[in-house]
Amino acid sequence: MEKGEIPENANDHCPGPSSEAAGKSDDCQGCPNQEACATAPKGPDPDLVAIAERMATVKHKILVLSGKGGVGKSTFSAQLSFALAAKDFQVGLLDIDICGPSIPKMLGLEGQDIHQSNLGWSPVYVESNLGVMSIGFMLPDPDEAVIWRGPRKNGLIKQFLKDVYWGELDFLVVDAPPGTSDEHISIVQFLQATGIDGAIIVTTPQQVSLIDVRKEVNFCKKVGVPVLGVVENMSGLCQSLTDFRFLRMTETGEHTDVTEKVIAYMREKAPEMQDLIAASEVFDSSGGGAEKMCSEMGVPFLGKVPLDPQLCKAAEEGKSCFADQKCGVSAPALKIIIEKLMTNYWPNEMSVE
C-alpha cells in the first residue's frame, strides 16, 4: 500500500492514513488498521501532487451534482459535454458514479476498453475533442454490480485523477453520483488545490427532489465549491401534438388505440393543430419549483428543460440532442442554459470561440 492510500478493508468514512485524525477518530473504531494508522508518520498525500500536475493542463473543472437519483443529471452532463465539444473546445467527461456508471451508454461508447500508454490511461474518445473516462469501461460484464465500500471508491477516483492523461483540456465535466457521500468529499478534496470552477446542480420541480437539492447547495457552501447554478429538468412534458398516442378507455378499463383516426381528423379538419406543442405538468411545481428555491438560497437559477421523449431517445442512443432537429423542445432550452453559463462564467472562452 502506498503512503496515503486508504486500505481496502478500512471502515467507511476513513479519514485516510495520512490524516491527523487517523486511528483516533470515531470512524476508526473497530478498524483492523486502527493501531497502524495511529502510529504511522503523518504528512501530505503525495498523490495530491500528481493530481495537481495532471490538472495543470485543464482550464476549467465543472462538477455536475444532484440531490436525488433519476433527475437527469447524467443526461445533462452528457449533453453539456456534446455542446461544448461542438463549440470546438477540448472536453473531458469524467464519470465518478462508481455504482451506476451510465455515461458510456449516453455517449455511445458501450463495450469500449481503456488503453494504457507511457503517459497513463487514455480516455475513450467520442470525437477527437471529446474524451470520456468511466468505471463502466473496466467492467467485464455491464450487468456486474460494483459492491465497494467508500475507501475503494475513493481510491479509484484518485486513480482517475492522477493516472488519466487528458492532455490539454478547456473543460473537464465531472458527473458525480447523487447525494453528498464519500465520492463528493473525495473529488472536492482531490481537486480543491487545483481550482474547481463550480458545481451545476440538477433537479426536478417537485418538493421531494428540492428537499435534497437544498442539502446539495449547503454541501457546496460548506466545502467552498461555488454553485454555478441550478437546472430544473423534466419541467413539464412537452412534445409535438402529432407525436402523442391517443387512446379511448372502454367501460372495462381497457384501452383502444385511436391515434390514426385522430391524426387523420386533425389533418383534414384542423391542419394548423399539427404544428402545436402539447405540454403537461408531470411533477408538481406548485411550491415554486427550483426557481423559488434558488431565490431563497441565494444561488443562480439557470433555467428549465422540459421532459422531451426525443431527448430521452437521444440519451438511449448515445447521441447529441443538438445533432439534428428531433429534440425540438429540449435542445433550445439546453442551449440557452449553456450559453448563460458561458456568458456568466467563461466570457473569455466565448471570445476565443
mmCIF file of C-alpha atoms in Angstrom, residues 100-229:
data_model
loop_
_atom_site.group_PDB
_atom_site.id
_atom_site.type_symbol
_atom_site.label_atom_id
_atom_site.label_comp_id
_atom_site.label_asym_id
_atom_site.label_seq_id
_atom_site.Cartn_x
_atom_site.Cartn_y
_atom_site.Cartn_z
ATOM 1 C CA GLY A 100 -24.188 3.425 -11.542
ATOM 2 C CA PRO A 101 -21.986 4.401 -14.499
ATOM 3 C CA SER A 102 -24.401 5.416 -17.263
ATOM 4 C CA ILE A 103 -22.106 7.807 -19.143
ATOM 5 C CA PRO A 104 -20.655 5.173 -21.534
ATOM 6 C CA LYS A 105 -24.152 4.406 -22.856
ATOM 7 C CA MET A 106 -25.153 8.068 -23.059
ATOM 8 C CA LEU A 107 -22.058 8.818 -25.148
ATOM 9 C CA GLY A 108 -22.494 5.774 -27.396
ATOM 10 C CA LEU A 109 -19.365 4.077 -26.028
ATOM 11 C CA GLU A 110 -20.667 0.818 -24.599
ATOM 12 C CA GLY A 111 -18.217 -2.075 -24.988
ATOM 13 C CA GLN A 112 -15.149 0.172 -25.251
ATOM 14 C CA ASP A 113 -11.977 -0.511 -23.254
ATOM 15 C CA ILE A 114 -9.419 1.703 -21.546
ATOM 16 C CA HIS A 115 -5.915 1.630 -23.027
ATOM 17 C CA GLN A 116 -2.658 2.476 -21.313
ATOM 18 C CA SER A 117 0.316 4.309 -22.718
ATOM 19 C CA ASN A 118 3.562 5.570 -21.262
ATOM 20 C CA LEU A 119 1.646 8.769 -20.385
ATOM 21 C CA GLY A 120 -1.074 6.974 -18.396
ATOM 22 C CA TRP A 121 -4.626 5.770 -19.004
ATOM 23 C CA SER A 122 -6.078 7.034 -22.269
ATOM 24 C CA PRO A 123 -9.694 8.278 -22.271
ATOM 25 C CA VAL A 124 -12.154 6.729 -24.708
ATOM 26 C CA TYR A 125 -12.945 9.265 -27.424
ATOM 27 C CA VAL A 126 -16.333 10.089 -28.960
ATOM 28 C CA GLU A 127 -14.713 12.696 -31.179
ATOM 29 C CA SER A 128 -11.117 13.893 -31.328
ATOM 30 C CA ASN A 129 -12.021 16.687 -28.889
ATOM 31 C CA LEU A 130 -14.348 14.744 -26.528
ATOM 32 C CA GLY A 131 -12.804 12.108 -24.269
ATOM 33 C CA VAL A 132 -14.563 10.025 -21.610
ATOM 34 C CA MET A 133 -13.423 8.042 -18.568
ATOM 35 C CA SER A 134 -15.671 5.760 -16.526
ATOM 36 C CA ILE A 135 -15.535 2.589 -14.467
ATOM 37 C CA GLY A 136 -18.083 1.337 -16.993
ATOM 38 C CA PHE A 137 -15.162 0.710 -19.389
ATOM 39 C CA MET A 138 -13.474 -1.506 -16.790
ATOM 40 C CA LEU A 139 -16.292 -3.941 -16.042
ATOM 41 C CA PRO A 140 -16.040 -7.322 -17.813
ATOM 42 C CA ASP A 141 -19.833 -7.612 -17.696
ATOM 43 C CA PRO A 142 -22.042 -4.486 -17.959
ATOM 44 C CA ASP A 143 -24.580 -6.163 -15.650
ATOM 45 C CA GLU A 144 -21.993 -6.727 -12.920
ATOM 46 C CA ALA A 145 -22.751 -4.926 -9.659
ATOM 47 C CA VAL A 146 -19.992 -2.771 -8.153
ATOM 48 C CA ILE A 147 -20.180 -3.589 -4.444
ATOM 49 C CA TRP A 148 -17.449 -1.411 -2.979
ATOM 50 C CA ARG A 149 -17.020 0.365 0.316
ATOM 51 C CA GLY A 150 -16.134 4.047 0.407
ATOM 52 C CA PRO A 151 -12.334 3.702 0.607
ATOM 53 C CA ARG A 152 -12.127 1.628 -2.563
ATOM 54 C CA LYS A 153 -14.382 4.054 -4.453
ATOM 55 C CA ASN A 154 -12.227 6.941 -3.301
ATOM 56 C CA GLY A 155 -9.099 5.081 -4.407
ATOM 57 C CA LEU A 156 -10.468 4.708 -7.947
ATOM 58 C CA ILE A 157 -11.460 8.389 -8.123
ATOM 59 C CA LYS A 158 -7.935 9.327 -7.088
ATOM 60 C CA GLN A 159 -6.532 6.972 -9.724
ATOM 61 C CA PHE A 160 -8.725 8.530 -12.408
ATOM 62 C CA LEU A 161 -7.443 11.980 -11.471
ATOM 63 C CA LYS A 162 -3.745 11.135 -11.268
ATOM 64 C CA ASP A 163 -3.391 8.443 -13.949
ATOM 65 C CA VAL A 164 -5.679 9.541 -16.819
ATOM 66 C CA TYR A 165 -3.837 11.508 -19.476
ATOM 67 C CA TRP A 166 -6.298 14.080 -20.823
ATOM 68 C CA GLY A 167 -3.772 16.330 -22.487
ATOM 69 C CA GLU A 168 -4.781 19.978 -22.901
ATOM 70 C CA LEU A 169 -8.438 20.460 -21.933
ATOM 71 C CA ASP A 170 -10.653 23.523 -21.980
ATOM 72 C CA PHE A 171 -13.322 21.826 -19.837
ATOM 73 C CA LEU A 172 -13.421 18.763 -17.586
ATOM 74 C CA VAL A 173 -17.022 17.848 -16.725
ATOM 75 C CA VAL A 174 -17.302 15.566 -13.676
ATOM 76 C CA ASP A 175 -20.519 13.549 -13.436
ATOM 77 C CA ALA A 176 -20.945 12.689 -9.745
ATOM 78 C CA PRO A 177 -23.364 10.235 -8.109
ATOM 79 C CA PRO A 178 -26.468 11.663 -6.401
ATOM 80 C CA GLY A 179 -26.276 12.846 -2.799
ATOM 81 C CA THR A 180 -23.398 14.090 -0.641
ATOM 82 C CA SER A 181 -21.359 10.984 0.104
ATOM 83 C CA ASP A 182 -17.723 9.885 0.142
ATOM 84 C CA GLU A 183 -17.281 10.377 -3.601
ATOM 85 C CA HIS A 184 -18.258 14.049 -3.355
ATOM 86 C CA ILE A 185 -15.950 14.716 -0.417
ATOM 87 C CA SER A 186 -13.107 12.963 -2.259
ATOM 88 C CA ILE A 187 -13.473 14.776 -5.578
ATOM 89 C CA VAL A 188 -13.577 18.139 -3.823
ATOM 90 C CA GLN A 189 -10.604 17.249 -1.613
ATOM 91 C CA PHE A 190 -8.534 15.971 -4.533
ATOM 92 C CA LEU A 191 -9.326 18.890 -6.870
ATOM 93 C CA GLN A 192 -9.577 21.813 -4.464
ATOM 94 C CA ALA A 193 -5.904 22.771 -4.671
ATOM 95 C CA THR A 194 -6.119 22.821 -8.475
ATOM 96 C CA GLY A 195 -9.240 25.032 -8.527
ATOM 97 C CA ILE A 196 -12.831 23.984 -9.199
ATOM 98 C CA ASP A 197 -14.876 26.450 -11.244
ATOM 99 C CA GLY A 198 -18.035 25.300 -9.503
ATOM 100 C CA ALA A 199 -20.997 22.946 -9.496
ATOM 101 C CA ILE A 200 -24.124 22.716 -11.618
ATOM 102 C CA ILE A 201 -26.964 21.112 -9.673
ATOM 103 C CA VAL A 202 -29.763 19.276 -11.499
ATOM 104 C CA THR A 203 -33.216 18.758 -10.003
ATOM 105 C CA THR A 204 -36.833 18.112 -10.931
ATOM 106 C CA PRO A 205 -39.569 20.609 -9.941
ATOM 107 C CA GLN A 206 -41.284 18.802 -7.070
ATOM 108 C CA GLN A 207 -40.540 19.340 -3.389
ATOM 109 C CA VAL A 208 -39.424 15.743 -2.778
ATOM 110 C CA SER A 209 -36.451 16.472 -5.064
ATOM 111 C CA LEU A 210 -35.857 20.054 -3.946
ATOM 112 C CA ILE A 211 -35.565 18.983 -0.300
ATOM 113 C CA ASP A 212 -32.403 17.074 -1.184
ATOM 114 C CA VAL A 213 -31.139 19.749 -3.562
ATOM 115 C CA ARG A 214 -31.103 22.176 -0.638
ATOM 116 C CA LYS A 215 -28.734 19.765 1.092
ATOM 117 C CA GLU A 216 -26.568 19.696 -2.041
ATOM 118 C CA VAL A 217 -26.403 23.502 -2.102
ATOM 119 C CA ASN A 218 -25.414 23.564 1.568
ATOM 120 C CA PHE A 219 -22.767 20.898 0.911
ATOM 121 C CA CYS A 220 -21.221 23.112 -1.758
ATOM 122 C CA LYS A 221 -21.230 26.101 0.575
ATOM 123 C CA LYS A 222 -19.589 24.118 3.379
ATOM 124 C CA VAL A 223 -16.762 22.756 1.206
ATOM 125 C CA GLY A 224 -16.221 26.030 -0.639
ATOM 126 C CA VAL A 225 -17.411 24.992 -4.107
ATOM 127 C CA PRO A 226 -19.262 27.800 -5.928
ATOM 128 C CA VAL A 227 -22.741 26.914 -7.195
ATOM 129 C CA LEU A 228 -22.748 27.927 -10.855
ATOM 130 C CA GLY A 229 -26.484 27.406 -10.960
#
